[in-house]
């Protein structure tokens, strides 16, 4: 798979063009106003002073409008931490399955996500592994897209356990493992810490709450939560996709499908549940649900069965194994300290 991830995209070029335009506008407007104040023709010193003032006002505008992409440039020049790479190799099958070029792109996408999105633990402590699993959950579904940005997310909260609709983790019926939404949940995601980790422990169980919730964000990006990711799905595939959803939901309700029954809740949940299966076990999905699999390939623009081996598992790195950084030392004496 060849991808540029969320880093190398046209948005950066457009942002810089926009910044140049706005900065030039501020410069011209400031200069025009100051020259207008001068009732007489300004002398050379006044002319220079006006130009300097206009530049002083315009330059900060340019810096403000390009700050995100200048920060990304710094991140792209920062080596990926070896300890982070070890976590990805041990826990993220998708990353493990990529070629070396795409691994590097995935790493940069992860670095940018962690730098730009706040990830916080609520009544629980979190570490780099938690952040890496959240970031991987975000990057996996959109890795085939040059232009994608999670503009509808600012913060991810990690809860110590499952929770209820009141966001409580103690007592009562606590069944929710993850949530995104509008209102008080606008630009916010909540994930259960145990469920987040469980999603990456078994690459074949067709369950990954992180991927599930980020697919919801992808669905919501067009302003409607309906199971149809209009920003990703080409028009000619929209009707076949809707028809497939409706048929599969009926099969689930009739007990004739082994897709997670939660997918029958509504079309949005079906999209997320089906996407979990697509990314967790694409070969089995293609074998059992070829039409559904083919449509998901159209949506996510990647045919996972071509590079995910059916027998692949997260790498097992023992304490006495050679370190993943190729230092020649044992893991326990290097990155595993």
PDB file of N, CA and C in Angstrom, residues 6-8 71-82 84-85 88 103-119 131-132 134-136 139:
ATOM      1  N   UNK A   6      -1.712  11.586   6.680  1.00  0.00           N
ATOM      2  CA  UNK A   6      -2.340  12.889   6.881  1.00  0.00           C
ATOM      3  C   UNK A   6      -1.320  14.021   6.823  1.00  0.00           C
ATOM      4  N   UNK A   7      -0.056  13.688   6.547  1.00  0.00           N
ATOM      5  CA  UNK A   7       0.978  14.714   6.644  1.00  0.00           C
ATOM      6  C   UNK A   7       1.131  15.480   5.343  1.00  0.00           C
ATOM      7  N   UNK A   8       1.479  14.782   4.248  1.00  0.00           N
ATOM      8  CA  UNK A   8       1.748  15.423   2.975  1.00  0.00           C
ATOM      9  C   UNK A   8       0.434  15.610   2.230  1.00  0.00           C
ATOM     10  N   UNK A  71       4.466  23.497  12.805  1.00  0.00           N
ATOM     11  CA  UNK A  71       4.674  22.525  13.877  1.00  0.00           C
ATOM     12  C   UNK A  71       4.805  21.121  13.308  1.00  0.00           C
ATOM     13  N   UNK A  72       4.006  20.810  12.296  1.00  0.00           N
ATOM     14  CA  UNK A  72       4.093  19.492  11.666  1.00  0.00           C
ATOM     15  C   UNK A  72       5.444  19.292  11.004  1.00  0.00           C
ATOM     16  N   UNK A  73       5.990  20.341  10.437  1.00  0.00           N
ATOM     17  CA  UNK A  73       7.298  20.230   9.804  1.00  0.00           C
ATOM     18  C   UNK A  73       8.350  19.849  10.835  1.00  0.00           C
ATOM     19  N   UNK A  74       8.243  20.418  12.040  1.00  0.00           N
ATOM     20  CA  UNK A  74       9.170  20.066  13.113  1.00  0.00           C
ATOM     21  C   UNK A  74       9.000  18.603  13.517  1.00  0.00           C
ATOM     22  N   UNK A  75       7.742  18.172  13.609  1.00  0.00           N
ATOM     23  CA  UNK A  75       7.476  16.782  13.988  1.00  0.00           C
ATOM     24  C   UNK A  75       8.055  15.826  12.958  1.00  0.00           C
ATOM     25  N   UNK A  76       7.896  16.163  11.689  1.00  0.00           N
ATOM     26  CA  UNK A  76       8.392  15.305  10.621  1.00  0.00           C
ATOM     27  C   UNK A  76       9.913  15.166  10.666  1.00  0.00           C
ATOM     28  N   UNK A  77      10.577  16.169  11.254  1.00  0.00           N
ATOM     29  CA  UNK A  77      12.030  16.103  11.377  1.00  0.00           C
ATOM     30  C   UNK A  77      12.495  15.462  12.664  1.00  0.00           C
ATOM     31  N   UNK A  78      11.537  15.060  13.509  1.00  0.00           N
ATOM     32  CA  UNK A  78      11.875  14.433  14.792  1.00  0.00           C
ATOM     33  C   UNK A  78      11.866  12.913  14.652  1.00  0.00           C
ATOM     34  N   UNK A  79      12.928  12.228  15.009  1.00  0.00           N
ATOM     35  CA  UNK A  79      12.956  10.758  14.904  1.00  0.00           C
ATOM     36  C   UNK A  79      11.843  10.127  15.748  1.00  0.00           C
ATOM     37  N   UNK A  80      11.273   9.057  15.231  1.00  0.00           N
ATOM     38  CA  UNK A  80      10.240   8.341  15.964  1.00  0.00           C
ATOM     39  C   UNK A  80      10.894   7.615  17.137  1.00  0.00           C
ATOM     40  N   UNK A  81      10.381   7.794  18.367  1.00  0.00           N
ATOM     41  CA  UNK A  81      11.005   7.152  19.533  1.00  0.00           C
ATOM     42  C   UNK A  81      11.082   5.630  19.373  1.00  0.00           C
ATOM     43  N   UNK A  82      12.234   5.079  19.673  1.00  0.00           N
ATOM     44  CA  UNK A  82      12.434   3.643  19.516  1.00  0.00           C
ATOM     45  C   UNK A  82      11.473   2.865  20.404  1.00  0.00           C
ATOM     46  N   UNK A  84       8.495   3.719  21.253  1.00  0.00           N
ATOM     47  CA  UNK A  84       7.172   3.749  20.608  1.00  0.00           C
ATOM     48  C   UNK A  84       7.095   2.704  19.502  1.00  0.00           C
ATOM     49  N   UNK A  85       8.190   2.588  18.735  1.00  0.00           N
ATOM     50  CA  UNK A  85       8.203   1.604  17.645  1.00  0.00           C
ATOM     51  C   UNK A  85       8.058   0.185  18.218  1.00  0.00           C
ATOM     52  N   UNK A  88       4.372  -0.454  18.911  1.00  0.00           N
ATOM     53  CA  UNK A  88       3.619  -0.709  17.684  1.00  0.00           C
ATOM     54  C   UNK A  88       3.907  -2.104  17.138  1.00  0.00           C
ATOM     55  N   UNK A 103       5.508   2.004   6.996  1.00  0.00           N
ATOM     56  CA  UNK A 103       5.718   2.060   8.449  1.00  0.00           C
ATOM     57  C   UNK A 103       6.175   3.457   8.864  1.00  0.00           C
ATOM     58  N   UNK A 104       7.103   4.015   8.107  1.00  0.00           N
ATOM     59  CA  UNK A 104       7.609   5.355   8.425  1.00  0.00           C
ATOM     60  C   UNK A 104       6.503   6.401   8.311  1.00  0.00           C
ATOM     61  N   UNK A 105       5.651   6.275   7.299  1.00  0.00           N
ATOM     62  CA  UNK A 105       4.534   7.207   7.149  1.00  0.00           C
ATOM     63  C   UNK A 105       3.533   7.051   8.288  1.00  0.00           C
ATOM     64  N   UNK A 106       3.253   5.815   8.672  1.00  0.00           N
ATOM     65  CA  UNK A 106       2.342   5.549   9.783  1.00  0.00           C
ATOM     66  C   UNK A 106       2.898   6.185  11.060  1.00  0.00           C
ATOM     67  N   UNK A 107       4.194   6.043  11.275  1.00  0.00           N
ATOM     68  CA  UNK A 107       4.817   6.611  12.470  1.00  0.00           C
ATOM     69  C   UNK A 107       4.663   8.122  12.515  1.00  0.00           C
ATOM     70  N   UNK A 108       4.868   8.785  11.393  1.00  0.00           N
ATOM     71  CA  UNK A 108       4.728  10.240  11.369  1.00  0.00           C
ATOM     72  C   UNK A 108       3.280  10.656  11.616  1.00  0.00           C
ATOM     73  N   UNK A 109       2.339   9.909  11.054  1.00  0.00           N
ATOM     74  CA  UNK A 109       0.924  10.195  11.307  1.00  0.00           C
ATOM     75  C   UNK A 109       0.613  10.064  12.791  1.00  0.00           C
ATOM     76  N   UNK A 110       1.164   9.035  13.418  1.00  0.00           N
ATOM     77  CA  UNK A 110       0.957   8.822  14.849  1.00  0.00           C
ATOM     78  C   UNK A 110       1.548   9.977  15.648  1.00  0.00           C
ATOM     79  N   UNK A 111       2.766  10.392  15.299  1.00  0.00           N
ATOM     80  CA  UNK A 111       3.393  11.507  15.999  1.00  0.00           C
ATOM     81  C   UNK A 111       2.553  12.778  15.905  1.00  0.00           C
ATOM     82  N   UNK A 112       2.042  13.049  14.716  1.00  0.00           N
ATOM     83  CA  UNK A 112       1.231  14.251  14.519  1.00  0.00           C
ATOM     84  C   UNK A 112      -0.065  14.165  15.312  1.00  0.00           C
ATOM     85  N   UNK A 113      -0.717  13.009  15.287  1.00  0.00           N
ATOM     86  CA  UNK A 113      -1.977  12.856  16.030  1.00  0.00           C
ATOM     87  C   UNK A 113      -1.743  13.100  17.520  1.00  0.00           C
ATOM     88  N   UNK A 114      -0.716  12.485  18.075  1.00  0.00           N
ATOM     89  CA  UNK A 114      -0.445  12.639  19.511  1.00  0.00           C
ATOM     90  C   UNK A 114      -0.089  14.077  19.855  1.00  0.00           C
ATOM     91  N   UNK A 115       0.595  14.763  18.939  1.00  0.00           N
ATOM     92  CA  UNK A 115       0.980  16.156  19.190  1.00  0.00           C
ATOM     93  C   UNK A 115      -0.208  17.104  19.109  1.00  0.00           C
ATOM     94  N   UNK A 116      -1.185  16.792  18.250  1.00  0.00           N
ATOM     95  CA  UNK A 116      -2.268  17.742  17.988  1.00  0.00           C
ATOM     96  C   UNK A 116      -3.557  17.450  18.747  1.00  0.00           C
ATOM     97  N   UNK A 117      -3.745  16.228  19.211  1.00  0.00           N
ATOM     98  CA  UNK A 117      -4.964  15.873  19.941  1.00  0.00           C
ATOM     99  C   UNK A 117      -4.622  15.589  21.403  1.00  0.00           C
ATOM    100  N   UNK A 118      -5.395  16.172  22.297  1.00  0.00           N
ATOM    101  CA  UNK A 118      -5.159  15.932  23.713  1.00  0.00           C
ATOM    102  C   UNK A 118      -5.718  14.568  24.101  1.00  0.00           C
ATOM    103  N   UNK A 119      -4.903  13.753  24.753  1.00  0.00           N
ATOM    104  CA  UNK A 119      -5.324  12.440  25.239  1.00  0.00           C
ATOM    105  C   UNK A 119      -5.113  12.426  26.746  1.00  0.00           C
ATOM    106  N   UNK A 131      -1.595   6.194  24.559  1.00  0.00           N
ATOM    107  CA  UNK A 131      -1.637   7.221  23.516  1.00  0.00           C
ATOM    108  C   UNK A 131      -1.368   6.618  22.137  1.00  0.00           C
ATOM    109  N   UNK A 132      -0.440   5.672  22.078  1.00  0.00           N
ATOM    110  CA  UNK A 132      -0.119   5.037  20.799  1.00  0.00           C
ATOM    111  C   UNK A 132      -1.273   4.199  20.276  1.00  0.00           C
ATOM    112  N   UNK A 134      -4.491   4.753  20.942  1.00  0.00           N
ATOM    113  CA  UNK A 134      -5.508   5.710  20.487  1.00  0.00           C
ATOM    114  C   UNK A 134      -5.129   6.240  19.105  1.00  0.00           C
ATOM    115  N   UNK A 135      -3.880   6.656  18.960  1.00  0.00           N
ATOM    116  CA  UNK A 135      -3.435   7.204  17.681  1.00  0.00           C
ATOM    117  C   UNK A 135      -3.513   6.162  16.566  1.00  0.00           C
ATOM    118  N   UNK A 136      -3.142   4.919  16.871  1.00  0.00           N
ATOM    119  CA  UNK A 136      -3.227   3.858  15.865  1.00  0.00           C
ATOM    120  C   UNK A 136      -4.672   3.621  15.454  1.00  0.00           C
ATOM    121  N   UNK A 139      -5.454   6.341  12.973  1.00  0.00           N
ATOM    122  CA  UNK A 139      -4.737   6.341  11.706  1.00  0.00           C
ATOM    123  C   UNK A 139      -5.129   5.165  10.817  1.00  0.00           C
TER     124      UNK A 139
END
